[in-house]
Each structure stands twice: as C-alpha cells, then as structure tokens.
PDB file of C-alpha atoms and ligand atoms in Angstrom:
ATOM      1  CA  UNK A 244     159.543  49.913 -64.830  1.00 96.00           C
ATOM      2  CA  UNK A 245     156.386  47.324 -64.743  1.00 97.00           C
ATOM      3  CA  UNK A 246     155.395  45.272 -68.133  1.00 96.00           C
ATOM      4  CA  UNK A 247     152.322  45.412 -69.640  1.00 95.00           C
ATOM      5  CA  UNK A 248     151.542  42.377 -70.974  1.00 95.00           C
ATOM      6  CA  UNK A 249     148.418  41.887 -73.634  1.00 95.00           C
ATOM      7  CA  UNK A 250     146.674  38.365 -74.390  1.00 94.00           C
ATOM      8  CA  UNK A 251     145.107  38.367 -78.022  1.00 95.00           C
ATOM      9  CA  UNK A 252     142.575  35.735 -78.942  1.00 96.00           C
ATOM     10  CA  UNK A 253     141.570  34.283 -82.375  1.00 98.00           C
ATOM     11  CA  UNK A 254     139.094  31.428 -82.066  1.00 98.00           C
ATOM     12  CA  UNK A 255     139.824  28.874 -85.053  1.00 98.00           C
ATOM     13  CA  UNK A 256     137.494  26.837 -87.730  1.00 98.00           C
ATOM     14  CA  UNK A 257     138.997  24.070 -88.660  1.00 98.00           C
ATOM     15  CA  UNK A 258     137.305  25.320 -92.716  1.00 98.00           C
ATOM     16  CA  UNK A 259     134.407  27.400 -93.634  1.00 98.00           C
ATOM     17  CA  UNK A 260     131.972  24.331 -94.611  1.00 97.00           C
ATOM     18  CA  UNK A 261     132.606  25.007 -90.062  1.00 98.00           C
ATOM     19  CA  UNK A 262     131.157  29.030 -89.836  1.00 98.00           C
ATOM     20  CA  UNK A 263     128.026  29.570 -88.167  1.00 98.00           C
ATOM     21  CA  UNK A 264     125.961  30.133 -91.943  1.00 98.00           C
ATOM     22  CA  UNK A 265     125.205  34.373 -91.711  1.00 98.00           C
ATOM     23  CA  UNK A 266     129.389  33.446 -91.219  1.00 98.00           C
ATOM     24  CA  UNK A 267     129.492  31.193 -94.212  1.00 98.00           C
ATOM     25  CA  UNK A 268     127.706  33.086 -96.665  1.00 98.00           C
ATOM     26  CA  UNK A 269     129.923  36.068 -96.435  1.00 98.00           C
ATOM     27  CA  UNK A 270     132.577  34.321 -96.663  1.00 98.00           C
ATOM     28  CA  UNK A 271     131.074  33.181-100.043  1.00 98.00           C
ATOM     29  CA  UNK A 272     130.605  36.977-100.802  1.00 98.00           C
ATOM     30  CA  UNK A 273     134.671  37.990-100.308  1.00 98.00           C
ATOM     31  CA  UNK A 274     135.140  34.749-102.692  1.00 98.00           C
ATOM     32  CA  UNK A 275     132.799  36.170-105.234  1.00 98.00           C
ATOM     33  CA  UNK A 276     135.096  39.531-104.977  1.00 98.00           C
ATOM     34  CA  UNK A 277     138.201  38.080-104.878  1.00 98.00           C
ATOM     35  CA  UNK A 278     137.437  36.677-107.944  1.00 97.00           C
ATOM     36  CA  UNK A 279     136.837  40.228-109.075  1.00 97.00           C
ATOM     37  CA  UNK A 280     140.313  41.146-107.297  1.00 98.00           C
ATOM     38  CA  UNK A 281     142.547  43.868-110.217  1.00 98.00           C
ATOM     39  CA  UNK A 282     146.048  42.272-108.829  1.00 98.00           C
ATOM     40  CA  UNK A 283     148.152  42.307-112.282  1.00 98.00           C
ATOM     41  CA  UNK A 284     151.303  42.265-110.879  1.00 98.00           C
ATOM     42  CA  UNK A 285     151.679  40.620-107.464  1.00 98.00           C
ATOM     43  CA  UNK A 286     148.490  37.437-109.188  1.00 98.00           C
ATOM     44  CA  UNK A 287     147.761  38.110-105.234  1.00 98.00           C
ATOM     45  CA  UNK A 288     144.188  38.241-105.280  1.00 98.00           C
ATOM     46  CA  UNK A 289     142.060  39.304-101.505  1.00 98.00           C
ATOM     47  CA  UNK A 290     138.263  39.727-101.283  1.00 98.00           C
ATOM     48  CA  UNK A 291     136.394  41.227 -98.546  1.00 98.00           C
ATOM     49  CA  UNK A 292     132.841  40.942 -97.508  1.00 98.00           C
ATOM     50  CA  UNK A 293     131.113  43.589 -95.061  1.00 98.00           C
ATOM     51  CA  UNK A 294     127.921  42.653 -92.469  1.00 98.00           C
ATOM     52  CA  UNK A 295     126.276  45.725 -91.920  1.00 98.00           C
ATOM     53  CA  UNK A 296     123.641  46.193 -89.061  1.00 98.00           C
ATOM     54  CA  UNK A 297     121.700  47.352 -92.030  1.00 98.00           C
ATOM     55  CA  UNK A 298     121.890  43.916 -93.667  1.00 98.00           C
ATOM     56  CA  UNK A 299     123.707  45.096 -96.567  1.00 98.00           C
ATOM     57  CA  UNK A 300     126.689  43.716 -97.588  1.00 98.00           C
ATOM     58  CA  UNK A 301     129.145  45.625 -99.038  1.00 98.00           C
ATOM     59  CA  UNK A 302     132.843  44.045-100.640  1.00 98.00           C
ATOM     60  CA  UNK A 303     135.877  44.997-102.247  1.00 98.00           C
ATOM     61  CA  UNK A 304     138.668  43.429-103.889  1.00 98.00           C
ATOM     62  CA  UNK A 305     142.289  44.325-103.964  1.00 98.00           C
ATOM     63  CA  UNK A 306     142.991  47.262-107.359  1.00 98.00           C
ATOM     64  CA  UNK A 307     146.279  48.185-108.056  1.00 98.00           C
ATOM     65  CA  UNK A 308     148.431  50.242-109.995  1.00 98.00           C
ATOM     66  CA  UNK A 309     151.855  49.788-112.071  1.00 98.00           C
ATOM     67  CA  UNK A 310     152.568  52.461-109.664  1.00 98.00           C
ATOM     68  CA  UNK A 311     152.702  50.220-106.897  1.00 98.00           C
ATOM     69  CA  UNK A 312     151.772  51.942-104.272  1.00 97.00           C
ATOM     70  CA  UNK A 313     148.189  53.936-106.408  1.00 98.00           C
ATOM     71  CA  UNK A 314     146.735  50.404-105.592  1.00 98.00           C
ATOM     72  CA  UNK A 315     144.667  49.521-102.236  1.00 98.00           C
ATOM     73  CA  UNK A 316     144.139  46.493-100.435  1.00 98.00           C
ATOM     74  CA  UNK A 317     140.532  44.724-100.535  1.00 98.00           C
ATOM     75  CA  UNK A 318     139.615  44.910 -96.487  1.00 98.00           C
ATOM     76  CA  UNK A 319     140.137  49.255 -97.336  1.00 98.00           C
ATOM     77  CA  UNK A 320     137.886  49.109-100.961  1.00 98.00           C
ATOM     78  CA  UNK A 321     135.330  47.591 -98.536  1.00 98.00           C
ATOM     79  CA  UNK A 322     135.849  49.669 -96.045  1.00 98.00           C
ATOM     80  CA  UNK A 323     136.086  53.051 -97.635  1.00 98.00           C
ATOM     81  CA  UNK A 324     133.560  51.896-100.093  1.00 97.00           C
ATOM     82  CA  UNK A 325     131.251  51.088 -96.445  1.00 98.00           C
ATOM     83  CA  UNK A 326     131.574  54.653 -94.952  1.00 97.00           C
ATOM     84  CA  UNK A 327     131.219  56.860 -98.746  1.00 98.00           C
ATOM     85  CA  UNK A 328     127.645  54.635 -99.932  1.00 98.00           C
ATOM     86  CA  UNK A 329     126.470  54.149 -95.529  1.00 98.00           C
ATOM     87  CA  UNK A 330     128.184  56.285 -93.613  1.00 97.00           C
ATOM     88  CA  UNK A 331     125.795  55.980 -90.674  1.00 97.00           C
ATOM     89  CA  UNK A 332     125.487  51.852 -90.777  1.00 98.00           C
ATOM     90  CA  UNK A 333     127.645  49.954 -88.389  1.00 98.00           C
ATOM     91  CA  UNK A 334     130.193  47.607 -89.895  1.00 98.00           C
ATOM     92  CA  UNK A 335     128.733  44.511 -87.769  1.00 98.00           C
ATOM     93  CA  UNK A 336     131.351  41.634 -89.918  1.00 98.00           C
ATOM     94  CA  UNK A 337     133.809  41.756 -91.882  1.00 98.00           C
ATOM     95  CA  UNK A 338     135.324  38.351 -94.100  1.00 98.00           C
ATOM     96  CA  UNK A 339     138.333  38.522 -95.498  1.00 98.00           C
ATOM     97  CA  UNK A 340     139.234  35.574 -98.700  1.00 98.00           C
ATOM     98  CA  UNK A 341     143.056  35.344-100.651  1.00 98.00           C
ATOM     99  CA  UNK A 342     144.450  33.351-103.751  1.00 98.00           C
ATOM    100  CA  UNK A 343     147.193  33.074-105.206  1.00 98.00           C
ATOM    101  CA  UNK A 344     147.983  32.336-108.452  1.00 96.00           C
ATOM    102  CA  UNK A 345     150.817  31.053-107.832  1.00 92.00           C
ATOM    103  CA  UNK A 346     151.012  28.663-105.278  1.00 97.00           C
ATOM    104  CA  UNK A 347     147.663  26.641-102.735  1.00 97.00           C
ATOM    105  CA  UNK A 348     146.458  29.606 -99.895  1.00 98.00           C
ATOM    106  CA  UNK A 349     145.681  27.214 -97.281  1.00 97.00           C
ATOM    107  CA  UNK A 350     146.357  29.464 -94.595  1.00 98.00           C
ATOM    108  CA  UNK A 351     144.538  32.484 -93.256  1.00 98.00           C
ATOM    109  CA  UNK A 352     146.039  35.969 -94.309  1.00 97.00           C
ATOM    110  CA  UNK A 353     145.098  38.648 -92.095  1.00 97.00           C
ATOM    111  CA  UNK A 354     144.935  42.011 -93.002  1.00 98.00           C
ATOM    112  CA  UNK A 355     147.877  43.978 -93.323  1.00 98.00           C
ATOM    113  CA  UNK A 356     148.627  46.775 -91.195  1.00 98.00           C
ATOM    114  CA  UNK A 357     147.453  49.654 -92.468  1.00 98.00           C
ATOM    115  CA  UNK A 358     144.446  48.075 -93.362  1.00 98.00           C
ATOM    116  CA  UNK A 359     144.211  47.424 -89.363  1.00 98.00           C
ATOM    117  CA  UNK A 360     144.622  50.714 -88.271  1.00 98.00           C
ATOM    118  CA  UNK A 361     141.728  52.116 -90.595  1.00 98.00           C
ATOM    119  CA  UNK A 362     139.574  48.971 -89.665  1.00 98.00           C
ATOM    120  CA  UNK A 363     140.580  50.188 -86.557  1.00 98.00           C
ATOM    121  CA  UNK A 364     139.678  53.519 -87.341  1.00 98.00           C
ATOM    122  CA  UNK A 365     135.402  52.654 -87.551  1.00 97.00           C
ATOM    123  CA  UNK A 366     135.925  50.274 -85.006  1.00 98.00           C
ATOM    124  CA  UNK A 367     136.503  53.368 -83.002  1.00 97.00           C
ATOM    125  CA  UNK A 368     133.442  55.362 -84.262  1.00 97.00           C
ATOM    126  CA  UNK A 369     131.301  52.990 -84.110  1.00 97.00           C
ATOM    127  CA  UNK A 370     132.081  52.394 -80.852  1.00 97.00           C
ATOM    128  CA  UNK A 371     131.226  48.350 -81.571  1.00 98.00           C
ATOM    129  CA  UNK A 372     133.246  45.616 -82.343  1.00 98.00           C
ATOM    130  CA  UNK A 373     134.459  44.342 -85.684  1.00 98.00           C
ATOM    131  CA  UNK A 374     134.023  40.156 -86.092  1.00 98.00           C
ATOM    132  CA  UNK A 375     137.148  39.925 -88.745  1.00 98.00           C
ATOM    133  CA  UNK A 376     136.711  36.553 -90.343  1.00 98.00           C
ATOM    134  CA  UNK A 377     139.639  35.304 -92.051  1.00 98.00           C
ATOM    135  CA  UNK A 378     141.130  32.451 -94.859  1.00 98.00           C
ATOM    136  CA  UNK A 379     143.144  31.879 -97.553  1.00 98.00           C
ATOM    137  CA  UNK A 380     140.911  29.996-100.113  1.00 98.00           C
ATOM    138  CA  UNK A 381     140.917  27.563 -98.160  1.00 98.00           C
ATOM    139  CA  UNK A 382     142.025  25.609 -94.716  1.00 98.00           C
ATOM    140  CA  UNK A 383     141.286  27.264 -91.742  1.00 98.00           C
ATOM    141  CA  UNK A 384     139.421  29.840 -90.492  1.00 98.00           C
ATOM    142  CA  UNK A 385     140.112  32.088 -88.097  1.00 98.00           C
ATOM    143  CA  UNK A 386     137.817  35.031 -86.284  1.00 98.00           C
ATOM    144  CA  UNK A 387     139.199  37.642 -84.406  1.00 98.00           C
ATOM    145  CA  UNK A 388     136.618  39.439 -82.532  1.00 98.00           C
ATOM    146  CA  UNK A 389     137.415  42.841 -82.259  1.00 97.00           C
ATOM    147  CA  UNK A 390     140.056  44.491 -85.060  1.00 97.00           C
ATOM    148  CA  UNK A 391     141.629  44.653 -81.416  1.00 95.00           C
ATOM    149  CA  UNK A 392     142.759  41.596 -81.035  1.00 97.00           C
ATOM    150  CA  UNK A 393     145.172  42.262 -84.164  1.00 98.00           C
ATOM    151  CA  UNK A 394     145.689  46.067 -83.500  1.00 97.00           C
ATOM    152  CA  UNK A 395     145.692  45.894 -79.565  1.00 96.00           C
ATOM    153  CA  UNK A 396     147.725  49.765 -79.367  1.00 95.00           C
ATOM    154  CA  UNK A 397     145.102  51.310 -82.295  1.00 95.00           C
ATOM    155  CA  UNK A 398     146.354  55.001 -82.556  1.00 97.00           C
ATOM    156  CA  UNK A 399     142.697  56.582 -82.800  1.00 96.00           C
ATOM    157  CA  UNK A 400     141.351  60.818 -82.674  1.00 96.00           C
ATOM    158  CA  UNK A 401     141.472  60.467 -79.109  1.00 95.00           C
ATOM    159  CA  UNK A 402     145.618  60.452 -79.039  1.00 97.00           C
ATOM    160  CA  UNK A 403     145.453  63.698 -81.360  1.00 97.00           C
TER     161      UNK A 403
HETATM  162  N1  LIG B 156     146.585  42.806 -99.743  1.00 76.56           N
HETATM  163  C1  LIG B 156     144.994  43.171-100.066  1.00 76.56           C
HETATM  164  O1  LIG B 156     144.543  43.347-100.491  1.00 76.56           O
HETATM  165  N2  LIG B 156     145.377  42.759 -98.399  1.00 76.56           N
HETATM  166  C2  LIG B 156     145.578  42.364 -97.485  1.00 76.56           C
HETATM  167  O2  LIG B 156     145.988  43.164 -96.094  1.00 76.56           O
HETATM  168  C3  LIG B 156     147.159  42.262 -97.822  1.00 76.56           C
HETATM  169  C4  LIG B 156     147.443  42.507 -99.670  1.00 76.56           C
HETATM  170  C5  LIG B 156     147.143  42.914-101.416  1.00 76.56           C
HETATM  171  C6  LIG B 156     147.978  44.262-101.772  1.00 76.56           C
HETATM  172  C7  LIG B 156     148.602  43.383-103.467  1.00 76.56           C
HETATM  173  O3  LIG B 156     147.475  44.099-104.206  1.00 76.56           O
HETATM  174  C8  LIG B 156     148.215  41.770-103.137  1.00 76.56           C
HETATM  175  O4  LIG B 156     147.209  41.675-102.513  1.00 76.56           O
HETATM  176  C9  LIG B 156     150.075  41.550-102.275  1.00 76.56           C
HETATM  177  O5  LIG B 156     150.717  43.127-101.520  1.00 76.56           O
END
C-alpha cells in the first residue's frame, strides 16, 4: 500500500482590521448580511458576501425554518443567489462571518460540509479558485486561497 497525504494551508490574519482593504470591505458587507439573517431557532447568525469578476457583490444570510432541515446556510444562499443573478460571472472571493446570541464568537467559523460541496461545484464550474475568508464576530480571520483547502477530495462532475 501507499499513503496519500494532503496538506492544506490557511493564511491567518489577527483581526478584520488587518485584512487587505478590498477584503475588509467585503467582510463589512458580510457583517451587514449577517444582521439580516433569519435565525429565530438557533440564534446563530451567519452572513456571506461574494465578490464577482464583474465587480458586483452578492450577499446571503442563513434562513431558518420551523421545519429545521428546510432552512439554508448563508453561504449557499449567497452562492445560489449569485448563480441565479449572474450565471456567467466568476466568483473571486467569499467573506463569511458568524455571531451568536449565546456567546461571543471570537474564532473563525468555517463553512459546513454541505456548503463546501456547493462552493466546490462553482469552483469546478468556473475553473478558477475562490478565496474563502472566514471569521467569527471578532478575532482571527482565516483565508483559504481555494475551496480545495477546505475540501481536498471534492466530488464533482468528473466523478459521475
Ligand atoms: N449555518 C450557516 O449559515 N453556515 C454554516 O456554514 C454553518 C451553519 C447556519 C445554519 C443554521 O441556521 C445556523 O447556522 C446554526 O447551524
């Protein structure tokens, strides 16, 4: 047998204030989106903002439902919103932030597995990496230069 080892790398910034100016602006849009989350059940609000190659910014926030599985995460709301409105634009960057009513979220909140798979579909479709920047309410910000760092063995159309 042989072993396959995969190393993933994240760039770590000490705070939102230390981000490059364009990402800081995108993160501010993610914070504004977070404030529009509909999260009466979890009281955990997530906002996502996408910068597209046509200069547009598309946002999303988590939208919950009394039938819990019918709700959707912020990242997928944003990415499907972008696919619906600008189907031919490439997504350059995604900023994500989360806040809870129950505690101060001071460490980076990564996208869930289902969101990683959905982001992966778009990264494969556009054939260029999507930068993913994620944080809590405050504290460190992690940057992944591609979805592949978060989901190395992504399942895609090539596997069908
Ligand atoms: N949530 C997101 O919006 N994104 C994630 O990646 C993780 C979880 C939402 C879903 C649900 O509304 C709440 O956070 C608690 O799980």
